[in-house]
Coordinates of C-alpha atoms in Angstrom, one line a residue:
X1272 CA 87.7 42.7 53.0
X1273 CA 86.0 39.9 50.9
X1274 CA 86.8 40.3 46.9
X1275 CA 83.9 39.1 45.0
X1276 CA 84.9 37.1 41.9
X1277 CA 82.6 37.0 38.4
X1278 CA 81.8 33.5 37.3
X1279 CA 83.7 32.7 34.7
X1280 CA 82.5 34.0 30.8
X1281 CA 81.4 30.3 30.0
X1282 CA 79.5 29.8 33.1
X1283 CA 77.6 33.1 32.8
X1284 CA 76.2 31.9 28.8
X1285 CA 75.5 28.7 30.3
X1286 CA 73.1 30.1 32.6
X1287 CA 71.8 32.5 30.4
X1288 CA 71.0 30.0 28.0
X1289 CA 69.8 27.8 30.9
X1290 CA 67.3 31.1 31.8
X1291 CA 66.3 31.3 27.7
X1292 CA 65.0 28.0 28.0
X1293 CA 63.2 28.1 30.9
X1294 CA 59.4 26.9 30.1
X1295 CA 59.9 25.0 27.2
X1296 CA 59.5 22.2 28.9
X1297 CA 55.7 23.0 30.4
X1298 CA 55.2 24.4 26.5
X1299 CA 55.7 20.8 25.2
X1300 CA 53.5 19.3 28.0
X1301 CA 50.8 21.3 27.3
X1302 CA 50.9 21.1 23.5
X1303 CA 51.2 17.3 24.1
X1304 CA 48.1 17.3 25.8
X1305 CA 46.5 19.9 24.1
X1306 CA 47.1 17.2 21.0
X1307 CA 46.0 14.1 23.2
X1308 CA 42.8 15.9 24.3
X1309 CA 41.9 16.5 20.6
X1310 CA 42.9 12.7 19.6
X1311 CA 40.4 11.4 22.5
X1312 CA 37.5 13.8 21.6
X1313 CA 37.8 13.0 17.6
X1314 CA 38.3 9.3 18.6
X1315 CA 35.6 9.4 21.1
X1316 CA 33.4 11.0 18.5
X1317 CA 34.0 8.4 16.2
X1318 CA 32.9 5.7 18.5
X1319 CA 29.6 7.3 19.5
X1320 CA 28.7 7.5 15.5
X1321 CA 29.6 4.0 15.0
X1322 CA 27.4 3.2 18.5
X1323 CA 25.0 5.4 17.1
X1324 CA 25.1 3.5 13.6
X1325 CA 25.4 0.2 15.0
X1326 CA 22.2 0.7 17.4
X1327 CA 20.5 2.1 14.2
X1328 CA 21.1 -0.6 12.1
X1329 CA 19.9 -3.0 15.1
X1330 CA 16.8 -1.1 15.6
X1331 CA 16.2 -0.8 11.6
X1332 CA 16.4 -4.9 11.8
X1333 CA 14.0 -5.3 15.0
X1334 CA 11.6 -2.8 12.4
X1335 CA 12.0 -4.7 10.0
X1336 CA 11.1 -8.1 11.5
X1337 CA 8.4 -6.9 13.6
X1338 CA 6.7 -5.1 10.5
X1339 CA 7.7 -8.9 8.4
X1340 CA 5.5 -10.1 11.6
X1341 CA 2.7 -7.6 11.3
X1342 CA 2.4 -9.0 7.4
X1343 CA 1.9 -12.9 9.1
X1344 CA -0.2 -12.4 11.5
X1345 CA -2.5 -10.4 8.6
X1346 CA -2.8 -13.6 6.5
X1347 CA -3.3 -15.5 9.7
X1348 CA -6.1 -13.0 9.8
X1349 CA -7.3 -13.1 6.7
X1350 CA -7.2 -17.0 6.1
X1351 CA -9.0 -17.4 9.6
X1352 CA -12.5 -15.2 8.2
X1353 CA -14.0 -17.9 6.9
X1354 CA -14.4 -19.7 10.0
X1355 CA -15.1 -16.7 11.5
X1356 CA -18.2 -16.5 8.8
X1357 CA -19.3 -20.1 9.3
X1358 CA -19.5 -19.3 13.5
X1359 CA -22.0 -16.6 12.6
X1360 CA -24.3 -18.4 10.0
X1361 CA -26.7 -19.2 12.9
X1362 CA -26.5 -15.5 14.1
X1363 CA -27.0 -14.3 10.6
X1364 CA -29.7 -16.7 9.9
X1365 CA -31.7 -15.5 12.8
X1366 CA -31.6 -12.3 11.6
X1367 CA -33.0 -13.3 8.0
X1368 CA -29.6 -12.6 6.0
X1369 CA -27.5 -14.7 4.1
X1370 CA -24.1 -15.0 5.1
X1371 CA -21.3 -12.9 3.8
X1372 CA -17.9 -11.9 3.8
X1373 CA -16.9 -10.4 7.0
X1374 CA -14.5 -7.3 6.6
X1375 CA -12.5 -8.2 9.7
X1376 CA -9.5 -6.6 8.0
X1377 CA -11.1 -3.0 8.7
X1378 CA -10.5 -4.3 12.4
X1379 CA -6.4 -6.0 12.3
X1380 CA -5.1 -3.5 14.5
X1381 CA -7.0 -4.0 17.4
X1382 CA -7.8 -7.7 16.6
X1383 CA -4.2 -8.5 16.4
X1384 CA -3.0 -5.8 19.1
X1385 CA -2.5 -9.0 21.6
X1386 CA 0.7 -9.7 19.4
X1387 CA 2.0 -6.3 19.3
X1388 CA 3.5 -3.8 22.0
X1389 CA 1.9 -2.0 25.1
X1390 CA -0.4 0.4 23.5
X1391 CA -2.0 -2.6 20.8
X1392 CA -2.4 -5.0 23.8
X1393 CA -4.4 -2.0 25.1
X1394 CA -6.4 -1.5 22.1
X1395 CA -6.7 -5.0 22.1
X1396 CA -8.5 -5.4 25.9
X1397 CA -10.5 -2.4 25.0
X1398 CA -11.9 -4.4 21.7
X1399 CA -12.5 -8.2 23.7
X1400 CA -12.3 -7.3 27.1
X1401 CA -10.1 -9.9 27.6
X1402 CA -7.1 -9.3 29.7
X1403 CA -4.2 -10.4 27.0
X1404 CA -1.4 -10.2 30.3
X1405 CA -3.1 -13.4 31.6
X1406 CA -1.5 -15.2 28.1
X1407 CA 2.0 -16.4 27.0
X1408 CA 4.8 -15.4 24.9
X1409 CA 2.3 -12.6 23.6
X1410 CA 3.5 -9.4 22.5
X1411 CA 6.7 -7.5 21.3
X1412 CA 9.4 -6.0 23.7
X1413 CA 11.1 -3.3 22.9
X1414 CA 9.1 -3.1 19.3
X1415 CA 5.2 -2.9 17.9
X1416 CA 3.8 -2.1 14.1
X1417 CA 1.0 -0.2 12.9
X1418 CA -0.8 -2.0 9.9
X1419 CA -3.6 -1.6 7.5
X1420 CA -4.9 -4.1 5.2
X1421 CA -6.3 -3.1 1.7
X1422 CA -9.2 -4.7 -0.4
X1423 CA -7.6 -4.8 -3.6
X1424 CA -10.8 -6.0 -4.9
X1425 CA -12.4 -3.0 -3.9
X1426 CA -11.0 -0.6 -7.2
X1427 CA -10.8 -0.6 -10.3
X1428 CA -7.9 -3.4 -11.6
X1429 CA -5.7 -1.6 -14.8
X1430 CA -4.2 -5.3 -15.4
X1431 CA -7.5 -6.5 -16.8
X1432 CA -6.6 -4.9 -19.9
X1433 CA -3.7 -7.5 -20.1
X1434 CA -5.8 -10.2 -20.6
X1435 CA -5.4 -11.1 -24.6
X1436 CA -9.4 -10.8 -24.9
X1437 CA -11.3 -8.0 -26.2
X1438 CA -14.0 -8.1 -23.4
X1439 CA -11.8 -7.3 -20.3
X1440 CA -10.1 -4.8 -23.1
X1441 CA -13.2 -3.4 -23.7
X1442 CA -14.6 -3.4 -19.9
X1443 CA -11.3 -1.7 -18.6
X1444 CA -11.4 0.6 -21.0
X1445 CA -15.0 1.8 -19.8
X1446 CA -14.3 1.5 -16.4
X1447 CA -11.5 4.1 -17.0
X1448 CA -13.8 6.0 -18.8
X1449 CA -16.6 6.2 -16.0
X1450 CA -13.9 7.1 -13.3
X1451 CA -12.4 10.4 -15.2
X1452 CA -15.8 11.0 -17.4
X1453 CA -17.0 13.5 -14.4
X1454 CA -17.5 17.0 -16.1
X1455 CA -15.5 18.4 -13.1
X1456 CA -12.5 16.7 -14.2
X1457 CA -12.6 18.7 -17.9
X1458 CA -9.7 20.9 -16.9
X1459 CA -7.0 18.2 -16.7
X1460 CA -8.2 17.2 -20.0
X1461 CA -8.1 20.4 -21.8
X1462 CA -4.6 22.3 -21.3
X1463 CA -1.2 20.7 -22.3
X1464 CA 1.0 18.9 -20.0
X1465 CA 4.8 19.6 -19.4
X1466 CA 5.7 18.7 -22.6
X1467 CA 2.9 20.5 -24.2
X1468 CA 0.8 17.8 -25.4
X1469 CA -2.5 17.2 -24.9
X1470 CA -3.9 14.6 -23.2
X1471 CA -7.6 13.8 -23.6
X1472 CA -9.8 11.0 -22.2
X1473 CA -9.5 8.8 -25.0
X1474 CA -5.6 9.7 -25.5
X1475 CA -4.5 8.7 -21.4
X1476 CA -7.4 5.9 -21.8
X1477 CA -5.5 4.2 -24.4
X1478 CA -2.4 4.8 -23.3
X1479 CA -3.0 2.7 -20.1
X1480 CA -4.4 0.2 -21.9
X1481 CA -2.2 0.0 -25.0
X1482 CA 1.0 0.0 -22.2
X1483 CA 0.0 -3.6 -20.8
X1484 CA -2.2 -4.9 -23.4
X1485 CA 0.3 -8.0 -25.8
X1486 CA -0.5 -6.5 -29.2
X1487 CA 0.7 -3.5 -30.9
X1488 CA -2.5 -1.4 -32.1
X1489 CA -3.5 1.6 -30.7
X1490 CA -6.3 1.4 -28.6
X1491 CA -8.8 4.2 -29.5
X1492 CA -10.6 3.8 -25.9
X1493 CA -14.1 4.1 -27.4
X1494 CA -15.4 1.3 -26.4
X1495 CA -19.1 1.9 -27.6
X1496 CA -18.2 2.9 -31.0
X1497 CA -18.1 -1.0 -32.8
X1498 CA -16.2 0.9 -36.2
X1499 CA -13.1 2.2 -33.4
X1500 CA -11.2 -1.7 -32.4
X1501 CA -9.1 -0.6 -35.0
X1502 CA -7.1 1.8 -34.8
X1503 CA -3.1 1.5 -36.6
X1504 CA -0.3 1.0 -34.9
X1505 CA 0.8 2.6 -31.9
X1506 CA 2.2 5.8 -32.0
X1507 CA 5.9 6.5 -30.8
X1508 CA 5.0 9.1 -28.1
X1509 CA 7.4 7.3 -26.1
X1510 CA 9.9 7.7 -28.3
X1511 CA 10.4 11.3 -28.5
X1512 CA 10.8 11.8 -24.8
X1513 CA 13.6 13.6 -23.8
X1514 CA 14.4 9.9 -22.5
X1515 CA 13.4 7.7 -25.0
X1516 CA 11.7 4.7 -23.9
X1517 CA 9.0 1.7 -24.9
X1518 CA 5.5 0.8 -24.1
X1519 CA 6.5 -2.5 -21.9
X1520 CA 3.3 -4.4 -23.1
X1521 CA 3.0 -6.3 -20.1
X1522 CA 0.9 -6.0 -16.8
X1523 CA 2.1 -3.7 -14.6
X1524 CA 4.1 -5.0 -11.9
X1525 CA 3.3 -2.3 -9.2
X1526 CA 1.1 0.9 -9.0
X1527 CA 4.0 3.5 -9.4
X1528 CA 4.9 2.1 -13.0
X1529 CA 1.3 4.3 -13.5
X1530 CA 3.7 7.2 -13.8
X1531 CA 5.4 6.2 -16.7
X1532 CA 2.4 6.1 -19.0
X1533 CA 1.2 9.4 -21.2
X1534 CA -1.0 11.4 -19.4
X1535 CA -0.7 10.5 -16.1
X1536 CA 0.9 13.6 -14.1
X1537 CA 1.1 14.3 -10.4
X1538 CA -3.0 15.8 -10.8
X1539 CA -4.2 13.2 -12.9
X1540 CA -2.6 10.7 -9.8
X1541 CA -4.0 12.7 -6.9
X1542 CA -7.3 12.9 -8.3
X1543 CA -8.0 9.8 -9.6
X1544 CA -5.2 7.1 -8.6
X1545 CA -3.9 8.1 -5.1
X1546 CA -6.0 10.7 -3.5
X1547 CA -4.0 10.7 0.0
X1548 CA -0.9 8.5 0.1
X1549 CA -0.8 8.3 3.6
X1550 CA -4.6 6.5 3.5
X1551 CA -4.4 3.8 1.0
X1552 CA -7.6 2.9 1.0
X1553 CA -8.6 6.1 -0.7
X1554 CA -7.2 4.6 -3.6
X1555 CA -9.6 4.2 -6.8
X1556 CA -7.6 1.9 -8.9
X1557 CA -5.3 -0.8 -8.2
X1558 CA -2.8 -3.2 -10.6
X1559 CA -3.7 -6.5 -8.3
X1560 CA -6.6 -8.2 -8.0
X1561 CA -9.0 -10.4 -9.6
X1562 CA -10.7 -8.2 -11.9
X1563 CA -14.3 -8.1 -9.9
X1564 CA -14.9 -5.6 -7.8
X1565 CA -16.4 -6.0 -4.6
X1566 CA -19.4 -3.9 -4.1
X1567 CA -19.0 -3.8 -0.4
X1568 CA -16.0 -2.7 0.1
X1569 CA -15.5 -0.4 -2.5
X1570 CA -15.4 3.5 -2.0
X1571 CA -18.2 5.2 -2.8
X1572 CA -16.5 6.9 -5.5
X1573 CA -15.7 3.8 -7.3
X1574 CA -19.3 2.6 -7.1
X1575 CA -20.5 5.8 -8.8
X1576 CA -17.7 5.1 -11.6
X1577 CA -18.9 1.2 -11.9
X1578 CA -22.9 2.5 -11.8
X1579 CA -21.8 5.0 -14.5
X1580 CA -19.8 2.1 -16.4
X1581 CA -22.3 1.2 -18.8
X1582 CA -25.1 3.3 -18.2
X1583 CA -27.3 4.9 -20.6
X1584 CA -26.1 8.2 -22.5
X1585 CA -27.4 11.2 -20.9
X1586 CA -27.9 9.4 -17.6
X1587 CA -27.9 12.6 -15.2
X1588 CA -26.0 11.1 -12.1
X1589 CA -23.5 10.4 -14.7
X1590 CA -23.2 14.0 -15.8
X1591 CA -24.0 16.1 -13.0
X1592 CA -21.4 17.0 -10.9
X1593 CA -24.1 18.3 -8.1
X1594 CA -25.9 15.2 -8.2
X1595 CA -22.4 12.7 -8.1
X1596 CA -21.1 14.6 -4.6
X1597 CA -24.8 13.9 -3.1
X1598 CA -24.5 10.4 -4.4
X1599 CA -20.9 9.6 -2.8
X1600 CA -22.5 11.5 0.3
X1601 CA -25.2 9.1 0.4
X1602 CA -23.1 6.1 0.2
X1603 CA -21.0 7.3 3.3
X1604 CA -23.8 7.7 5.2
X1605 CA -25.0 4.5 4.3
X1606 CA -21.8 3.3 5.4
X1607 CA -21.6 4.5 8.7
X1608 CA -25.2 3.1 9.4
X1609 CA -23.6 -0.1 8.4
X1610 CA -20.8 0.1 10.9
X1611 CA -18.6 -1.6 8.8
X1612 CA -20.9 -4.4 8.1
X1613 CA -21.8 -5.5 4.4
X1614 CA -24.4 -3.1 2.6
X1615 CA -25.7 -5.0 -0.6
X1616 CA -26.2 -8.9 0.0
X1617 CA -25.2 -9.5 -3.9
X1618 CA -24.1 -7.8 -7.0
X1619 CA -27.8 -7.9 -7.8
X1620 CA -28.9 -6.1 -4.8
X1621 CA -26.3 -3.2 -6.0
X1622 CA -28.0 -3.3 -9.5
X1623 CA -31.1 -3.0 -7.8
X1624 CA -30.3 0.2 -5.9
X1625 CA -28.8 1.6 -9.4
X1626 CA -32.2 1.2 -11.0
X1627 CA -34.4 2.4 -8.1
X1628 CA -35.2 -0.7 -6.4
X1629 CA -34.7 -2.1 -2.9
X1630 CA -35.0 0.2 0.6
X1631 CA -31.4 1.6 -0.2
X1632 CA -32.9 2.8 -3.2
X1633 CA -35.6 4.5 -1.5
X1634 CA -32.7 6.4 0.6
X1635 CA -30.9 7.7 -2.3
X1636 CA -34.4 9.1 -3.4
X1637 CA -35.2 11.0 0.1
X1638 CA -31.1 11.8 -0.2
X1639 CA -30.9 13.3 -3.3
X1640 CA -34.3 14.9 -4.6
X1641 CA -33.2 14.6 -8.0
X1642 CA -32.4 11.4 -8.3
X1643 CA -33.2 9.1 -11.1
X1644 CA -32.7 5.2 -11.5
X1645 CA -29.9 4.9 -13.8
X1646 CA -31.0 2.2 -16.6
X1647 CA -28.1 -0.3 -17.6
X1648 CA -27.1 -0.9 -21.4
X1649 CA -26.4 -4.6 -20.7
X1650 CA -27.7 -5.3 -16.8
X1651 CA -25.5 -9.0 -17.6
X1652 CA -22.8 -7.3 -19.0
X1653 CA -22.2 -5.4 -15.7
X1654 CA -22.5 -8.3 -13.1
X1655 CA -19.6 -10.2 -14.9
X1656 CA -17.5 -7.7 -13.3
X1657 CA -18.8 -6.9 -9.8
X1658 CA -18.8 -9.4 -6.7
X1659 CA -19.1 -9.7 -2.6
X1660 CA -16.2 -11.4 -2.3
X1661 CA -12.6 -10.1 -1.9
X1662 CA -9.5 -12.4 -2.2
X1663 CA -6.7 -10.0 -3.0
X1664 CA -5.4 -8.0 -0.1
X1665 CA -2.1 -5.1 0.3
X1666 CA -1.2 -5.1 3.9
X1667 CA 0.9 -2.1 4.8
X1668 CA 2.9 -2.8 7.7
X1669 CA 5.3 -0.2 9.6
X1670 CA 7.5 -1.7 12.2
X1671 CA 9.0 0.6 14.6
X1672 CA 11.5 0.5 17.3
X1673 CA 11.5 3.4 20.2
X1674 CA 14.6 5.0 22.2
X1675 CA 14.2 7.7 24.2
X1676 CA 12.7 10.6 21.9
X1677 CA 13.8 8.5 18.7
X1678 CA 11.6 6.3 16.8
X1679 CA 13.2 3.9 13.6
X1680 CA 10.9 2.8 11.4
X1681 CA 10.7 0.1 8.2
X1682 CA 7.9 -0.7 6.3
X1683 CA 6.7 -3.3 4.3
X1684 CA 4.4 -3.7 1.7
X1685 CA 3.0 -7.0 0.5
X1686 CA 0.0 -8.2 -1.5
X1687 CA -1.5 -11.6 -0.9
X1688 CA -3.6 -13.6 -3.2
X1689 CA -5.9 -15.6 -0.6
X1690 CA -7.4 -17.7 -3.5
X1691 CA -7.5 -21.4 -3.3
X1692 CA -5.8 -20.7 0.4
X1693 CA -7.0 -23.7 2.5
X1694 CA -7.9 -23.0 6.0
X1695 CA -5.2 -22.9 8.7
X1696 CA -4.7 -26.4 10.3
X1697 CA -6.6 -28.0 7.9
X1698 CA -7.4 -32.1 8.4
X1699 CA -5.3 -32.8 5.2
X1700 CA -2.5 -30.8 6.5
X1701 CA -2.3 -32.2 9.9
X1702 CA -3.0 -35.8 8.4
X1703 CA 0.5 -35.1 6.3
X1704 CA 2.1 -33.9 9.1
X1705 CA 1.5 -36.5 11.4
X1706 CA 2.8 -38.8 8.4
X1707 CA 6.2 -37.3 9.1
X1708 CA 6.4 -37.3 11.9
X1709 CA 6.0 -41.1 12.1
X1710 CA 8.5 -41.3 9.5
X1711 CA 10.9 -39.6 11.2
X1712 CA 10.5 -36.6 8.9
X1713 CA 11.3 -38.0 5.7
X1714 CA 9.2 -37.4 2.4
X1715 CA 7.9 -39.9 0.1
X1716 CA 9.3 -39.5 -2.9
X1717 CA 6.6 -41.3 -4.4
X1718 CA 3.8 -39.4 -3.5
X1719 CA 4.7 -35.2 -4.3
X1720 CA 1.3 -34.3 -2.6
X1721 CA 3.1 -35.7 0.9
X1722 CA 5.8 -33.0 0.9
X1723 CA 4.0 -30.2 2.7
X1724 CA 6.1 -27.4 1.3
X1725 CA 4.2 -28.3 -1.8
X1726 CA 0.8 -27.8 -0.5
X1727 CA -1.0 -24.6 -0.7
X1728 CA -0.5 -22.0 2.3
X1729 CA -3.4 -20.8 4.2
X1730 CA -1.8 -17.2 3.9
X1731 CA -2.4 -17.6 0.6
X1732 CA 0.4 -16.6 -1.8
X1733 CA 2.6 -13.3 -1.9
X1734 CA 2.7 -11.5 -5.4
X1735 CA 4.2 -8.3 -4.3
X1736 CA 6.6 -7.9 -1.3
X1737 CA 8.9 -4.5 -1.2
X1738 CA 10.6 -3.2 1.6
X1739 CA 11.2 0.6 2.4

């Protein structure tokens, strides 16, 4: 018979112990890579966001550069419409007309579509009929921009009243006048603002005028009453703000410093400064420019406040609201018979039509049964500020850059100043340039006008450039 023997006491704790730890070991694995799994997913989520962020900041730089682009190829545009004008004298000629500006502006997207992405080449083939893949180095990859350019000579310029004389004073303050005089408008001139003040037409007249004109007197914005140019001092409206703050006294440097003078709340900027801000050229008034408006190119809304201007009291297209909506009605229609084209061949012509004269005359008559010529106070007086000829300009450019169902976008505005802008590739400037180059590029430090950085660009000069 076979006597079993226990282990020994010490044997059986080891193995007990032994049996109490039994798992640990797969416990630690799988905490260990419980841990590691959440280390890779936090690290791996960290890398996409700074992929993510890294491709977004590439994209908002391709944006950028392609809206930057947009802007150069619009004063390429613009600076080439002279030739463009001269190429159709004989055309125009034929035709019994007088040359005049051409509005080719109202036509960059598809003019300059060649230079942009797929869908602008297309718009572009559709406009010439010329096949733009036949070209090279044309286009964008992996980019495009949408663009409008603005006639900034088409509104109403605020910054006239900068001007140390008393007439552009004076002519400001009545062109103000005729744009908010509409009886329609009498509610936003009759109950308090925020602050409960109350803002008349005179009151947010001169306080427009007194916030860029140099002097200190308050402007009483009656600018047909010869006993109100003087007025006091200007009052310290400003000053009492919750925010205290001064008139600057100075031009304004862009349209949205508009905000900051009395009067001019979110209503009184959607009905008379910036109807729609995604279409800019529904804008009335404008801080750039060269203080003539354009009669061609204006809205029609701005041509009733510039036939209004200085017209004779009691004038019923000036006081009718009825008879002003038929009036701007008119205009549009005239417009679209135009097809884009210039309506009045001169200032004079629109002065005409005003005062009954001329075949666009005749359609206001059939347009608007009660219509009656509207006689001028001083006929002179209102040609010094009204042209055919635009030469300030806003281009609005928006650069984008597609991936996938994301779209990043930058925009640019800049105003240009096409005045005393050569034309591109001028003789002079290829004459200097061809001086350098046989001078192994080296300037003369004798003669300034040889250094072609000094000469004027045929894009004309930039006075307002902001990026968003």
């Amino acid at each position: 018979m076979v006597r079993l023997l226990s282990p020994p006491k010490n044997l059986r704790n080891r193995l007990r112990r032994r049996r109490a730890r039994r798992g640990v070991a797969l416990i630690m694995v799988l905490s260990t890579l419980t841990i590691l799994s959440f280390m890779l997913s936090e690290f791996q989520d960290m890398m996409s966001a700074e992929l993510q962020s890294s491709l977004t900041t590439r994209d908002q730089v391709k944006a950028e550069y392609a809206a930057k682009s947009a802007v150069n190829l619009a004063r390429l545009l613009l600076a080439a419409e002279p030739t463009i004008r001269r190429d159709l004298v004989p055309l125009m000629m034929m035709l019994g007309e007088q040359p005049k500006q051409i509005p080719v502006w109202n036509f960059s997207d598809a003019v300059l579509g060649a230079f942009n992405d797929q869908d602008g080449t297309e718009a572009f083939q559709n406009l010439s009929g010329l096949n733009a893949k036949a070209g090279r180095n044309l286009g964008l990859e992996g980019a495009g921009f949408y663009m409008k350019i603005i006639d900034e000579d088409s509104k109403i310029n605020f910054n006239m009243a900068a001007r140390a004389d008393t007439f552009s004073q004076q002519r400001t303050a009545e062109q103000i006048l005729a744009l908010i005089g509409g009886a329609q408008y009498n509610e936003y001139f009759e109950r308090p603002d925020e602050n409960g003040d109350l803002n008349t037409r005179q009151i947010v007249c001169g306080a427009i005028i007194d916030w860029v004109d140099p002097n200190t007197d308050l402007n009483p914005c009656e600018p047909r009453n010869q006993n109100a140019s003087q007025a006091g001092a200007e009052d310290s409206y400003y000053q009492l703000l919750p925010r205290p703050d001064l008139r600057k006294n100075a031009a304004f440097d862009s349209l949205e410093e508009l905000r900051l003078v009395r009067g001019v709340t979110d209503d009184f900027w959607t009905t008379f400064i910036q109807p729609d801000p995604d279409r800019p050229e529904t804008r009335n008034v404008t801080v750039w420019g060269t203080g003539q408006v354009n009669v061609n190119t204006a809205n029609p809304q701005t041509l009733m406040s510039l036939a209004c201007m200085l017209a004779k009291p009691d004038t019923p297209l000036c006081m009718d609201p009825v008879q002003q909506m038929q009036f701007i009605q008119t205009l549009q229609i005239l417009a679209g018979f135009s097809g884009g084209m210039p309506l009045f061949s001169s200032a004079k012509d629109f002065v005409n039509t005003i005062q009954g004269k001329g075949k666009a005359a005749a359609f206001l008559t059939m347009m608007i049964p009660d219509f009656k010529p509207i006689a001028q106070l001083s006929e002179s007086e209102l040609l010094k500020v009204l042209s055919t000829e635009s030469k300030v300009f806003s281009i609005y450019a928006t650069g984008y850059v597609r991936a996938g169902k994301f779209e990043t976008k930058k925009a640019v505005h800049a105003v240009v100043d096409m005045r005393g802008a050569p034309p591109p590739g001028g003789a002079a400037d290829l004459a200097i340039y061809e001086q350098l180059q046989r001078s192994g590029g080296e300037l003369d430090p004798n003669n300034p006008s040889a250094n072609p950085f000094l000469l004027p660009s045929p894009g004309g000069s930039l006075v307002y450039f902001r990026v968003d």
